[in-house]
CSV table of C-alpha atoms in Angstrom, one decimal:
chain,number,residue,atom,x,y,z
A,1,MET,CA,-36.9,86.0,3.3
A,2,ASP,CA,-35.6,87.3,6.5
A,3,GLN,CA,-32.2,88.8,5.9
A,4,ASN,CA,-31.1,87.8,9.4
A,5,HIS,CA,-31.6,84.1,8.6
A,6,HIS,CA,-28.4,82.5,7.3
A,7,GLN,CA,-28.0,79.1,5.9
A,8,TYR,CA,-24.9,77.3,7.0
A,9,PRO,CA,-23.5,74.5,4.9
A,10,PRO,CA,-23.5,71.0,6.5
A,11,PRO,CA,-20.2,69.9,8.0
A,12,TYR,CA,-19.9,67.1,5.5
A,13,PRO,CA,-21.2,67.1,2.0
A,14,PRO,CA,-23.8,64.4,1.4
A,15,PRO,CA,-23.6,61.5,1.6
A,16,TYR,CA,-22.0,61.7,5.0
A,17,PRO,CA,-19.0,59.3,5.5
A,18,PRO,CA,-18.8,57.5,8.8
A,19,PRO,CA,-15.9,58.5,11.1
A,20,SER,CA,-12.7,56.5,10.6
A,21,PRO,CA,-12.1,53.8,13.3
A,22,PRO,CA,-9.3,54.4,15.7
A,23,PRO,CA,-6.0,52.7,14.8
A,24,PRO,CA,-5.6,49.3,16.6
A,25,PRO,CA,-3.5,49.4,19.7
A,26,ASP,CA,-0.1,47.8,19.5
A,27,ILE,CA,0.3,44.5,21.5
A,28,SER,CA,3.4,44.9,23.6
A,29,GLN,CA,6.1,42.4,23.4
A,30,SER,CA,6.1,42.0,27.2
A,31,LEU,CA,2.5,40.8,27.1
A,32,LEU,CA,3.2,38.3,24.4
A,33,SER,CA,6.3,37.0,26.3
A,34,SER,CA,4.3,36.8,29.5
A,35,LEU,CA,1.5,34.8,27.9
A,36,HIS,CA,3.9,32.5,26.2
A,37,THR,CA,5.6,31.8,29.6
A,38,LYS,CA,2.2,31.0,31.2
A,39,LEU,CA,1.2,28.7,28.3
A,40,THR,CA,4.4,26.7,28.4
A,41,THR,CA,4.7,26.5,32.2
A,42,PRO,CA,3.0,23.3,33.6
A,43,PRO,CA,0.8,23.6,36.7
A,44,ARG,CA,2.6,23.7,40.0
A,45,LEU,CA,0.1,23.7,42.8
A,46,LEU,CA,-1.8,20.7,41.2
A,47,SER,CA,0.6,19.0,38.9
A,48,THR,CA,-0.4,17.0,35.8
A,49,SER,CA,0.8,13.9,37.6
A,50,ALA,CA,-1.8,14.3,40.3
A,51,GLY,CA,-4.5,12.5,38.3
A,52,ARG,CA,-2.3,9.4,37.7
A,53,PRO,CA,-2.5,6.3,39.9
A,54,THR,CA,1.2,6.7,40.8
A,55,CYS,CA,0.5,10.0,42.6
A,56,SER,CA,-0.2,9.2,46.2
A,57,ILE,CA,0.9,12.1,48.4
A,58,PHE,CA,-1.4,15.1,48.2
A,59,LYS,CA,-1.6,18.6,49.6
A,60,ILE,CA,-4.8,18.7,51.6
A,61,PRO,CA,-7.5,20.8,49.9
A,62,ASP,CA,-8.2,24.2,51.5
A,63,SER,CA,-11.9,23.2,51.9
A,64,PHE,CA,-10.9,20.3,54.2
A,65,ILE,CA,-8.8,22.6,56.3
A,66,ALA,CA,-11.5,25.2,56.5
A,67,VAL,CA,-13.9,22.7,58.0
A,68,ASN,CA,-11.6,20.5,60.2
A,69,GLY,CA,-8.8,22.9,60.9
A,70,PRO,CA,-5.1,22.5,60.2
A,71,ASN,CA,-4.2,20.5,63.3
A,72,LEU,CA,-5.4,17.3,61.8
A,73,TYR,CA,-3.3,17.7,58.6
A,74,HIS,CA,-0.2,19.8,59.3
A,75,PRO,CA,2.9,18.4,61.2
A,76,TYR,CA,3.7,19.6,64.7
A,77,ILE,CA,7.4,18.8,65.1
A,78,VAL,CA,8.8,16.9,62.0
A,79,SER,CA,8.6,17.3,58.3
A,80,ILE,CA,8.8,14.2,56.1
A,81,GLY,CA,9.1,14.9,52.4
A,82,PRO,CA,9.0,18.2,50.5
A,83,ILE,CA,5.6,19.7,51.3
A,84,HIS,CA,6.6,21.1,54.7
A,85,HIS,CA,10.3,20.9,54.2
A,86,GLY,CA,12.2,23.9,55.7
A,87,ARG,CA,9.4,25.2,57.9
A,88,PRO,CA,11.0,27.1,60.8
A,89,HIS,CA,8.9,25.5,63.6
A,90,LEU,CA,10.1,22.0,62.4
A,91,ALA,CA,13.9,22.9,62.6
A,92,MET,CA,14.4,21.1,66.0
A,93,ILE,CA,13.9,17.6,64.7
A,94,GLN,CA,15.5,18.5,61.4
A,95,GLU,CA,18.8,18.7,63.2
A,96,HIS,CA,18.3,15.3,64.8
A,97,LYS,CA,17.7,13.7,61.3
A,98,TYR,CA,21.3,14.4,60.5
A,99,LEU,CA,22.4,13.1,63.9
A,100,TYR,CA,20.5,9.8,63.2
A,101,LEU,CA,22.1,9.5,59.8
A,102,SER,CA,25.5,10.1,61.3
A,103,GLN,CA,24.9,7.3,63.9
A,104,LEU,CA,23.8,5.0,61.1
A,105,LEU,CA,26.9,5.5,59.1
A,106,ARG,CA,29.1,5.2,62.1
A,107,ARG,CA,27.4,1.9,63.2
A,108,LEU,CA,27.8,0.3,59.7
A,109,GLY,CA,31.3,1.5,59.2
A,110,HIS,CA,31.7,0.4,55.6
A,111,LEU,CA,28.8,2.4,54.2
A,112,GLU,CA,29.6,5.8,52.7
A,113,PRO,CA,27.1,8.6,52.2
A,114,LEU,CA,27.9,8.4,48.4
A,115,ILE,CA,26.4,4.9,48.3
A,116,ILE,CA,23.2,5.9,49.9
A,117,LEU,CA,22.8,9.0,47.7
A,118,ARG,CA,23.4,7.0,44.6
A,119,SER,CA,20.8,4.5,45.6
A,120,ILE,CA,18.1,7.2,45.6
A,121,LEU,CA,19.4,9.2,42.6
A,122,ASP,CA,17.8,7.0,40.0
A,123,LEU,CA,14.5,7.2,41.9
A,124,GLU,CA,14.3,10.9,41.9
A,125,SER,CA,11.9,11.5,39.0
A,126,ARG,CA,9.7,8.6,40.0
A,127,ALA,CA,9.5,10.0,43.6
A,128,ARG,CA,8.6,13.5,42.3
A,129,GLU,CA,5.6,12.1,40.4
A,130,CYS,CA,4.2,10.7,43.7
A,131,TYR,CA,3.5,14.3,44.9
A,132,SER,CA,0.5,16.4,43.7
A,133,VAL,CA,2.6,19.5,43.9
A,134,ARG,CA,5.6,20.4,41.6
A,135,PHE,CA,8.7,21.4,43.6
A,136,ASP,CA,10.7,23.1,40.8
A,137,GLU,CA,12.4,25.3,43.5
A,138,ILE,CA,13.9,22.1,45.0
A,139,GLY,CA,16.8,21.0,42.8
A,140,ARG,CA,17.9,17.4,42.1
A,141,ASP,CA,20.7,17.4,44.7
A,142,GLU,CA,18.5,18.9,47.5
A,143,PHE,CA,15.6,16.6,46.7
A,144,VAL,CA,17.8,13.4,46.8
A,145,GLU,CA,19.4,14.6,50.1
A,146,MET,CA,15.9,15.2,51.5
A,147,MET,CA,14.7,11.7,50.6
A,148,VAL,CA,17.8,10.1,52.1
A,149,VAL,CA,17.8,12.2,55.3
A,150,ASP,CA,14.1,11.9,56.0
A,151,GLY,CA,13.9,8.2,55.0
A,152,CYS,CA,16.8,7.1,57.0
A,153,PHE,CA,15.4,9.0,60.0
A,154,VAL,CA,12.1,7.1,59.8
A,155,ILE,CA,13.8,3.8,59.4
A,156,GLU,CA,16.3,4.3,62.2
A,157,LEU,CA,13.5,5.3,64.5
A,158,PHE,CA,11.7,2.0,63.6
A,159,ARG,CA,14.9,0.1,64.3
A,160,LYS,CA,15.5,1.8,67.7
A,161,THR,CA,11.9,1.4,68.8
A,162,MET,CA,11.9,-2.3,67.9
A,163,ARG,CA,15.3,-2.7,69.8
A,164,MET,CA,17.1,-3.8,66.6
A,165,VAL,CA,19.5,-0.9,67.3
A,166,ARG,CA,20.1,0.4,70.8
A,167,TRP,CA,19.1,4.0,71.7
A,168,GLU,CA,21.9,6.4,72.3
A,169,PRO,CA,22.2,7.4,76.0
A,170,ASP,CA,19.9,10.2,76.9
A,171,ASP,CA,18.4,10.5,73.4
A,172,PRO,CA,15.8,13.2,73.9
A,173,ILE,CA,13.5,11.7,71.3
A,174,VAL,CA,12.8,8.8,73.6
A,175,SER,CA,13.6,10.3,77.0
A,176,MET,CA,11.2,13.2,76.4
A,177,GLN,CA,8.0,11.3,75.8
A,178,TRP,CA,6.0,14.2,74.3
A,179,ILE,CA,8.4,14.3,71.3
A,180,PHE,CA,8.0,10.6,70.5
A,181,TRP,CA,4.2,10.8,70.6
A,182,PHE,CA,4.1,13.8,68.4
A,183,LEU,CA,6.3,12.0,66.0
A,184,LEU,CA,3.9,9.2,65.8
A,185,ARG,CA,1.0,11.5,64.9
A,186,ASP,CA,3.1,13.4,62.4
A,187,PHE,CA,3.9,10.1,60.6
A,188,LEU,CA,0.2,9.7,60.0
A,189,ARG,CA,-0.4,12.9,58.0
A,190,LEU,CA,-0.9,12.7,54.3
A,191,GLU,CA,1.2,15.7,53.5
A,192,ASN,CA,4.1,14.2,55.6
A,193,GLN,CA,5.0,11.2,53.6
A,194,VAL,CA,7.7,9.8,51.3
A,195,PRO,CA,7.0,7.0,48.8
A,196,PHE,CA,7.3,3.6,50.3
A,197,PHE,CA,9.6,2.4,47.5
A,198,VAL,CA,12.1,5.0,48.7
A,199,LEU,CA,11.9,3.6,52.2
A,200,GLU,CA,12.4,0.1,50.9
A,201,ARG,CA,15.5,1.0,48.9
A,202,LEU,CA,17.0,2.8,51.9
A,203,PHE,CA,16.1,-0.1,54.2
A,204,SER,CA,17.8,-2.5,51.8
A,205,VAL,CA,21.0,-0.4,51.4
A,206,THR,CA,21.3,0.3,55.2
A,207,SER,CA,20.5,-3.2,56.5
A,208,SER,CA,23.3,-4.9,58.4
A,209,ASP,CA,24.2,-8.6,57.7
A,210,VAL,CA,22.4,-9.6,60.8
A,211,GLU,CA,19.2,-7.9,59.6
A,212,LYS,CA,19.5,-9.5,56.2
A,213,GLY,CA,19.9,-12.9,57.8
A,214,SER,CA,16.9,-12.5,60.0
A,215,GLY,CA,14.6,-11.8,57.1
A,216,VAL,CA,12.8,-9.0,58.8
A,217,ARG,CA,10.6,-6.9,56.5
A,218,LEU,CA,10.1,-3.2,56.5
A,219,THR,CA,6.3,-3.6,56.6
A,220,ARG,CA,6.6,-5.6,59.8
A,221,LEU,CA,8.7,-2.9,61.4
A,222,CYS,CA,6.2,-0.2,60.4
A,223,LEU,CA,3.2,-2.0,61.8
A,224,ASP,CA,5.1,-2.9,65.0
A,225,PHE,CA,6.1,0.7,65.4
A,226,PHE,CA,2.4,1.8,65.6
A,227,VAL,CA,1.2,-1.1,67.8
A,228,ASN,CA,1.1,1.1,71.0
A,229,ALA,CA,-0.9,3.8,69.1
A,230,PHE,CA,-3.6,1.5,67.6
A,231,GLU,CA,-5.3,-1.6,68.8
A,232,GLY,CA,-5.6,-4.5,66.4
A,233,LEU,CA,-2.2,-4.3,64.8
A,234,GLU,CA,-0.5,-6.9,67.0
A,235,ASP,CA,-0.8,-9.9,64.6
A,236,VAL,CA,-1.3,-8.1,61.2
A,237,GLY,CA,2.4,-8.1,60.3
A,238,GLU,CA,2.7,-11.8,60.9
A,239,GLN,CA,-0.7,-12.8,59.3
A,240,ARG,CA,-0.3,-10.6,56.2
A,241,PRO,CA,3.3,-10.6,55.2
A,242,ASP,CA,2.4,-9.4,51.7
A,243,LEU,CA,0.7,-6.3,52.9
A,244,GLN,CA,1.7,-3.2,50.8
A,245,GLY,CA,1.1,0.5,50.7
A,246,MET,CA,2.0,3.6,48.7
A,247,HIS,CA,3.5,5.1,51.9
A,248,LEU,CA,3.2,4.7,55.7
A,249,LEU,CA,-0.3,6.1,55.9
A,250,ASP,CA,-1.6,3.9,53.1
A,251,LEU,CA,0.1,0.8,54.7
A,252,LEU,CA,-1.7,1.4,58.0
A,253,ARG,CA,-4.9,2.1,56.1
A,254,ASN,CA,-4.7,-1.2,54.4
A,255,ALA,CA,-3.8,-3.0,57.6
A,256,PHE,CA,-7.2,-2.3,59.1
A,257,ILE,CA,-9.1,-3.5,56.1
A,258,PRO,CA,-10.0,-7.2,56.6
A,259,LEU,CA,-9.6,-9.5,53.7
A,260,GLU,CA,-13.2,-10.6,53.9
A,261,LEU,CA,-14.4,-7.0,53.3
A,262,GLN,CA,-12.4,-6.4,50.1
A,263,SER,CA,-14.9,-8.3,47.9
A,264,ARG,CA,-17.7,-6.0,49.1
A,265,GLN,CA,-16.1,-2.8,47.7
A,266,ARG,CA,-18.0,-3.3,44.4
A,267,GLY,CA,-21.2,-2.1,45.9
A,268,LEU,CA,-24.7,-2.6,44.5
A,269,GLY,CA,-25.9,-3.7,41.1
A,270,PRO,CA,-27.0,-1.2,38.4
A,271,ASN,CA,-30.7,-1.6,39.2
A,272,VAL,CA,-30.4,-1.1,43.0
A,273,SER,CA,-30.0,2.1,44.8
A,274,SER,CA,-29.5,3.0,48.4
A,275,ARG,CA,-29.6,6.1,50.7
A,276,VAL,CA,-28.1,7.0,54.0
A,277,ILE,CA,-29.6,5.7,57.3
A,278,HIS,CA,-31.1,7.5,60.2
A,279,ASN,CA,-29.3,8.5,63.5
A,280,VAL,CA,-29.1,6.3,66.6
A,281,SER,CA,-32.2,7.7,68.3
A,282,LYS,CA,-34.5,7.2,65.3
A,283,LEU,CA,-33.1,3.7,64.6
A,284,ARG,CA,-33.9,2.7,68.2
A,285,GLN,CA,-37.4,4.0,67.9
A,286,ALA,CA,-37.8,1.8,64.9
A,287,GLY,CA,-36.8,-1.3,66.9
A,288,ILE,CA,-33.2,-1.5,65.5
A,289,LYS,CA,-30.7,-2.6,68.2
A,290,LEU,CA,-27.1,-1.6,68.3
A,291,LYS,CA,-24.6,-4.2,69.6
A,292,GLN,CA,-20.9,-4.5,70.0
A,293,GLY,CA,-19.3,-6.5,67.2
A,294,LYS,CA,-16.6,-9.1,67.8
A,295,SER,CA,-14.3,-8.4,64.8
A,296,SER,CA,-10.9,-7.0,65.5
A,297,SER,CA,-11.5,-4.4,62.7
A,298,TRP,CA,-13.9,-1.6,63.4
A,299,LEU,CA,-14.7,-1.5,59.7
A,300,ALA,CA,-16.5,-4.9,59.8
A,301,ILE,CA,-20.1,-3.7,60.4
A,302,LYS,CA,-22.9,-6.2,60.1
A,303,PHE,CA,-26.7,-6.0,60.2
A,304,ARG,CA,-28.8,-9.1,60.8
A,305,ARG,CA,-32.4,-9.5,62.0
A,306,GLY,CA,-32.8,-5.9,63.3
A,307,VAL,CA,-29.4,-5.9,65.1
A,308,LEU,CA,-26.6,-3.5,63.9
A,309,GLU,CA,-23.2,-4.9,65.0
A,310,MET,CA,-20.3,-2.5,65.2
A,311,PRO,CA,-16.9,-3.4,66.6
A,312,THR,CA,-15.4,-1.1,69.2
A,313,VAL,CA,-13.5,1.9,67.9
A,314,THR,CA,-11.2,3.9,70.1
A,315,ILE,CA,-11.4,7.6,69.3
A,316,ASP,CA,-8.5,9.7,70.5
A,317,ASP,CA,-6.0,12.1,69.1
A,318,PHE,CA,-4.3,9.4,67.0
A,319,MET,CA,-7.5,8.0,65.6
A,320,SER,CA,-8.9,11.4,64.7
A,321,THR,CA,-5.7,12.2,62.8
A,322,PHE,CA,-5.7,8.8,61.2
A,323,LEU,CA,-9.3,8.9,60.0
A,324,ALA,CA,-9.1,12.5,58.7
A,325,ASN,CA,-6.0,11.8,56.6
A,326,CYS,CA,-7.3,8.4,55.4
A,327,VAL,CA,-10.4,10.1,54.1
A,328,ALA,CA,-8.4,12.8,52.4
A,329,TYR,CA,-6.2,10.2,50.8
A,330,GLU,CA,-9.2,8.2,49.5
A,331,LEU,CA,-10.9,11.3,48.1
A,332,CYS,CA,-7.7,12.5,46.3
A,333,HIS,CA,-6.2,9.2,45.0
A,334,LYS,CA,-7.4,8.0,41.6
A,335,ASN,CA,-7.7,4.3,42.3
A,336,SER,CA,-8.1,4.2,46.1
A,337,SER,CA,-10.8,2.2,47.8
A,338,THR,CA,-13.3,4.1,50.0
A,339,TYR,CA,-13.5,2.0,53.1
A,340,TYR,CA,-12.7,4.8,55.5
A,341,THR,CA,-14.8,7.4,53.7
A,342,THR,CA,-17.7,4.9,53.9
A,343,TYR,CA,-17.1,4.3,57.6
A,344,VAL,CA,-16.9,8.0,58.5
A,345,THR,CA,-20.2,8.5,56.5
A,346,MET,CA,-21.8,5.7,58.5
A,347,LEU,CA,-20.7,7.4,61.8
A,348,ASP,CA,-21.9,10.7,60.5
A,349,CYS,CA,-25.4,9.2,59.8
A,350,LEU,CA,-25.6,7.6,63.2
A,351,ILE,CA,-24.4,10.5,65.3
A,352,ASN,CA,-26.3,13.8,65.4
A,353,SER,CA,-25.5,14.9,68.9
A,354,GLY,CA,-23.7,14.0,72.1
A,355,THR,CA,-26.7,11.8,73.1
A,356,ASP,CA,-26.0,9.5,70.2
A,357,VAL,CA,-22.3,9.2,71.2
A,358,GLU,CA,-23.3,8.5,74.8
A,359,TYR,CA,-25.5,5.6,73.7
A,360,LEU,CA,-22.8,4.2,71.5
A,361,ALA,CA,-20.3,4.4,74.4
A,362,ASP,CA,-22.8,2.7,76.7
A,363,LYS,CA,-22.9,-0.2,74.1
A,364,ASN,CA,-19.0,-0.3,74.0
A,365,ILE,CA,-19.1,0.6,70.3
A,366,ILE,CA,-17.1,3.9,71.0
A,367,GLU,CA,-14.4,4.3,73.5
A,368,ASN,CA,-14.0,8.0,74.1
A,369,TYR,CA,-10.5,9.3,74.8
A,370,PHE,CA,-11.0,12.4,72.7
A,371,GLY,CA,-13.1,14.8,74.8
A,372,THR,CA,-16.7,15.2,75.6
A,373,ASP,CA,-19.5,13.3,73.8
A,374,ALA,CA,-20.5,16.6,72.1
A,375,GLU,CA,-16.9,17.1,70.9
A,376,ILE,CA,-16.8,13.7,69.3
A,377,ALA,CA,-20.2,14.4,67.6
A,378,GLN,CA,-18.8,17.7,66.2
A,379,PHE,CA,-15.6,16.0,65.0
A,380,ILE,CA,-17.5,13.2,63.2
A,381,ASN,CA,-20.1,15.6,61.7
A,382,ASN,CA,-17.3,18.0,60.5
A,383,LEU,CA,-15.4,15.1,58.9
A,384,GLY,CA,-18.5,14.0,57.0
A,385,LYS,CA,-19.4,17.5,55.9
A,386,ASP,CA,-19.4,18.3,52.1
A,387,MET,CA,-17.9,14.9,51.4
A,388,PRO,CA,-18.4,13.6,47.8
A,389,PHE,CA,-19.6,10.0,48.2
A,390,ASP,CA,-21.2,7.4,46.0
A,391,ILE,CA,-23.4,5.4,48.4
A,392,ASN,CA,-24.2,2.8,45.8
A,393,ARG,CA,-20.5,1.9,45.2
A,394,CYS,CA,-19.3,1.4,48.8
A,395,TYR,CA,-18.7,-1.7,50.9
A,396,LEU,CA,-21.7,-0.9,53.2
A,397,ALA,CA,-24.2,-0.3,50.3
A,398,LYS,CA,-26.2,-3.4,51.0
A,399,LEU,CA,-26.2,-2.7,54.7
A,400,PHE,CA,-27.7,0.7,54.1
A,401,VAL,CA,-30.4,-0.9,52.0
A,402,ASP,CA,-31.2,-3.6,54.6
A,403,VAL,CA,-31.3,-1.1,57.5
A,404,ASN,CA,-33.6,1.3,55.5
A,405,ASN,CA,-35.9,-1.6,54.6
A,406,TYR,CA,-36.2,-2.7,58.2
A,407,TYR,CA,-36.8,0.9,59.3
A,408,GLN,CA,-39.6,1.3,56.8
A,409,ASP,CA,-41.4,-1.9,57.9
A,410,THR,CA,-44.7,-0.6,59.5
A,411,TRP,CA,-45.0,-3.5,62.0
A,412,HIS,CA,-41.5,-3.0,63.3
A,413,VAL,CA,-41.9,0.7,63.7
A,414,GLN,CA,-45.3,0.4,65.5
A,415,TRP,CA,-44.2,-2.3,67.9
A,416,ALA,CA,-40.9,-0.6,68.6
A,417,SER,CA,-42.6,2.7,69.2
A,418,PHE,CA,-44.9,1.1,71.7
A,419,LYS,CA,-42.0,-0.5,73.5
A,420,TYR,CA,-40.0,2.8,73.4
A,421,THR,CA,-42.9,4.8,74.7
A,422,TYR,CA,-44.0,2.5,77.6
A,423,PHE,CA,-41.0,0.4,78.4
A,424,ASN,CA,-38.1,2.7,77.8
A,425,SER,CA,-37.6,3.5,81.5
A,426,PRO,CA,-38.7,2.0,84.9
A,427,TRP,CA,-41.1,4.9,85.5
A,428,SER,CA,-42.8,4.5,82.1
A,429,PHE,CA,-43.1,0.8,82.7
A,430,ILE,CA,-44.6,1.3,86.1
A,431,SER,CA,-47.1,3.7,84.7
A,432,ALA,CA,-48.0,1.3,81.9
A,433,LEU,CA,-48.4,-1.5,84.4
A,434,ALA,CA,-50.6,0.5,86.7
A,435,ALA,CA,-52.8,1.5,83.7
A,436,LEU,CA,-53.0,-2.2,82.7
A,437,VAL,CA,-54.0,-3.2,86.3
A,438,LEU,CA,-56.7,-0.5,86.4
A,439,LEU,CA,-58.0,-1.7,83.1
A,440,VAL,CA,-58.2,-5.3,84.3
A,441,LEU,CA,-59.8,-4.3,87.6
A,442,SER,CA,-62.4,-2.2,85.7
A,443,VAL,CA,-63.2,-5.2,83.4
A,444,LEU,CA,-63.5,-7.5,86.4
A,445,GLN,CA,-65.8,-5.0,88.2
A,446,THR,CA,-68.0,-4.8,85.2
A,447,LEU,CA,-68.2,-8.6,85.0
A,448,TYR,CA,-69.1,-9.0,88.6
A,449,THR,CA,-71.8,-6.4,88.3
A,450,MET,CA,-73.4,-8.1,85.3
A,451,ILE,CA,-73.2,-11.7,86.5
A,452,PRO,CA,-76.1,-11.4,89.1
A,453,PHE,CA,-78.3,-9.8,86.5
A,454,TYR,CA,-77.8,-12.7,84.0
A,455,GLN,CA,-78.3,-15.2,86.9
A,456,LYS,CA,-81.8,-13.7,87.7
A,457,SER,CA,-82.7,-13.7,84.0
């Protein structure tokens, strides 16, 4: 054996034991405390009450704002309720809220602020559950004060507008027209609402003896307040005195839903399915005509014998705000109907471009005070984008089926395509007529050529 070769003993005598595992790290007390706090803290941005039928005022989802922009949903000059409370750019009208409350107290004389605050105090917890967001940073006193100040401001504005109470001399809210019209739009925003039962309590507490004797209802005041902004509200307050809503936006939403449509919300049976319809240009090529409907509600759409009847809808800044917020409300509220979501889906199907809008305007189905035809098309298409919608459970479900069945009828499509190709314009008609005349003349020439031959035979 080589003397230079040395044998070294192994590091561990056999069998070799595995290395000992490292000791477990200690869990810090701060981590346990932090986890315990998170486990016991209820959700704030989307409260547990948001899924209940009583919750009716929602923060607009970020996905809606990303598509349609914040201008349709966020208030410009006034905050109503806690979602936008205290925003610096809304401070101007915030000061006038207290001025209106001071005028109210001075006019009634006997009414003390304590009485109004106490009337809302027992509604505080119920009112908080109407919002999808928890406002733990707003204490009880501040919340009650906010409900009183905001609610009285809305009601006093209704009274002044309806001439139940005279305007103060040089009141800038009415003398500066831009303020009043922005207030109207801000009252239509879903995030800018107070529960209607709060308004009703305040209206009852602050009504004078003359108001109580006249029997005027708050719902009638609300509808009359918006008459100048929307067509079709003139007689709703008188014809439907029992109309209700969760808040101002929902009250107006219900006002435009005709009673005869409410039975159609159930949709199709379990064995029938539908799908969306084609745009205006394709429907016309299939022989489907579009006609102005006679109903006072633009939701009352009918289809009979190849004619789609749609009542006139005026699209302007008010209607765009109203439609966007009604759709947001219907998609957020647990038990809401989907009339406006269905209507917007219908428009989204019909309109693919400014050309479709132009045709609907020519038929007096759309009155455009919004912008160009292309801008209306973009607004409608954005509003209908990524919208969860069950077409089989909407009030127009049967209409979608009937339109698609008519569209797929081969005879209708061929005859309509012939008319669309040869009779769509004066020039195409003249060309078709000239071709027909040439054909007839050719046939006659052939006949006159052949007649002498048969006579000789």
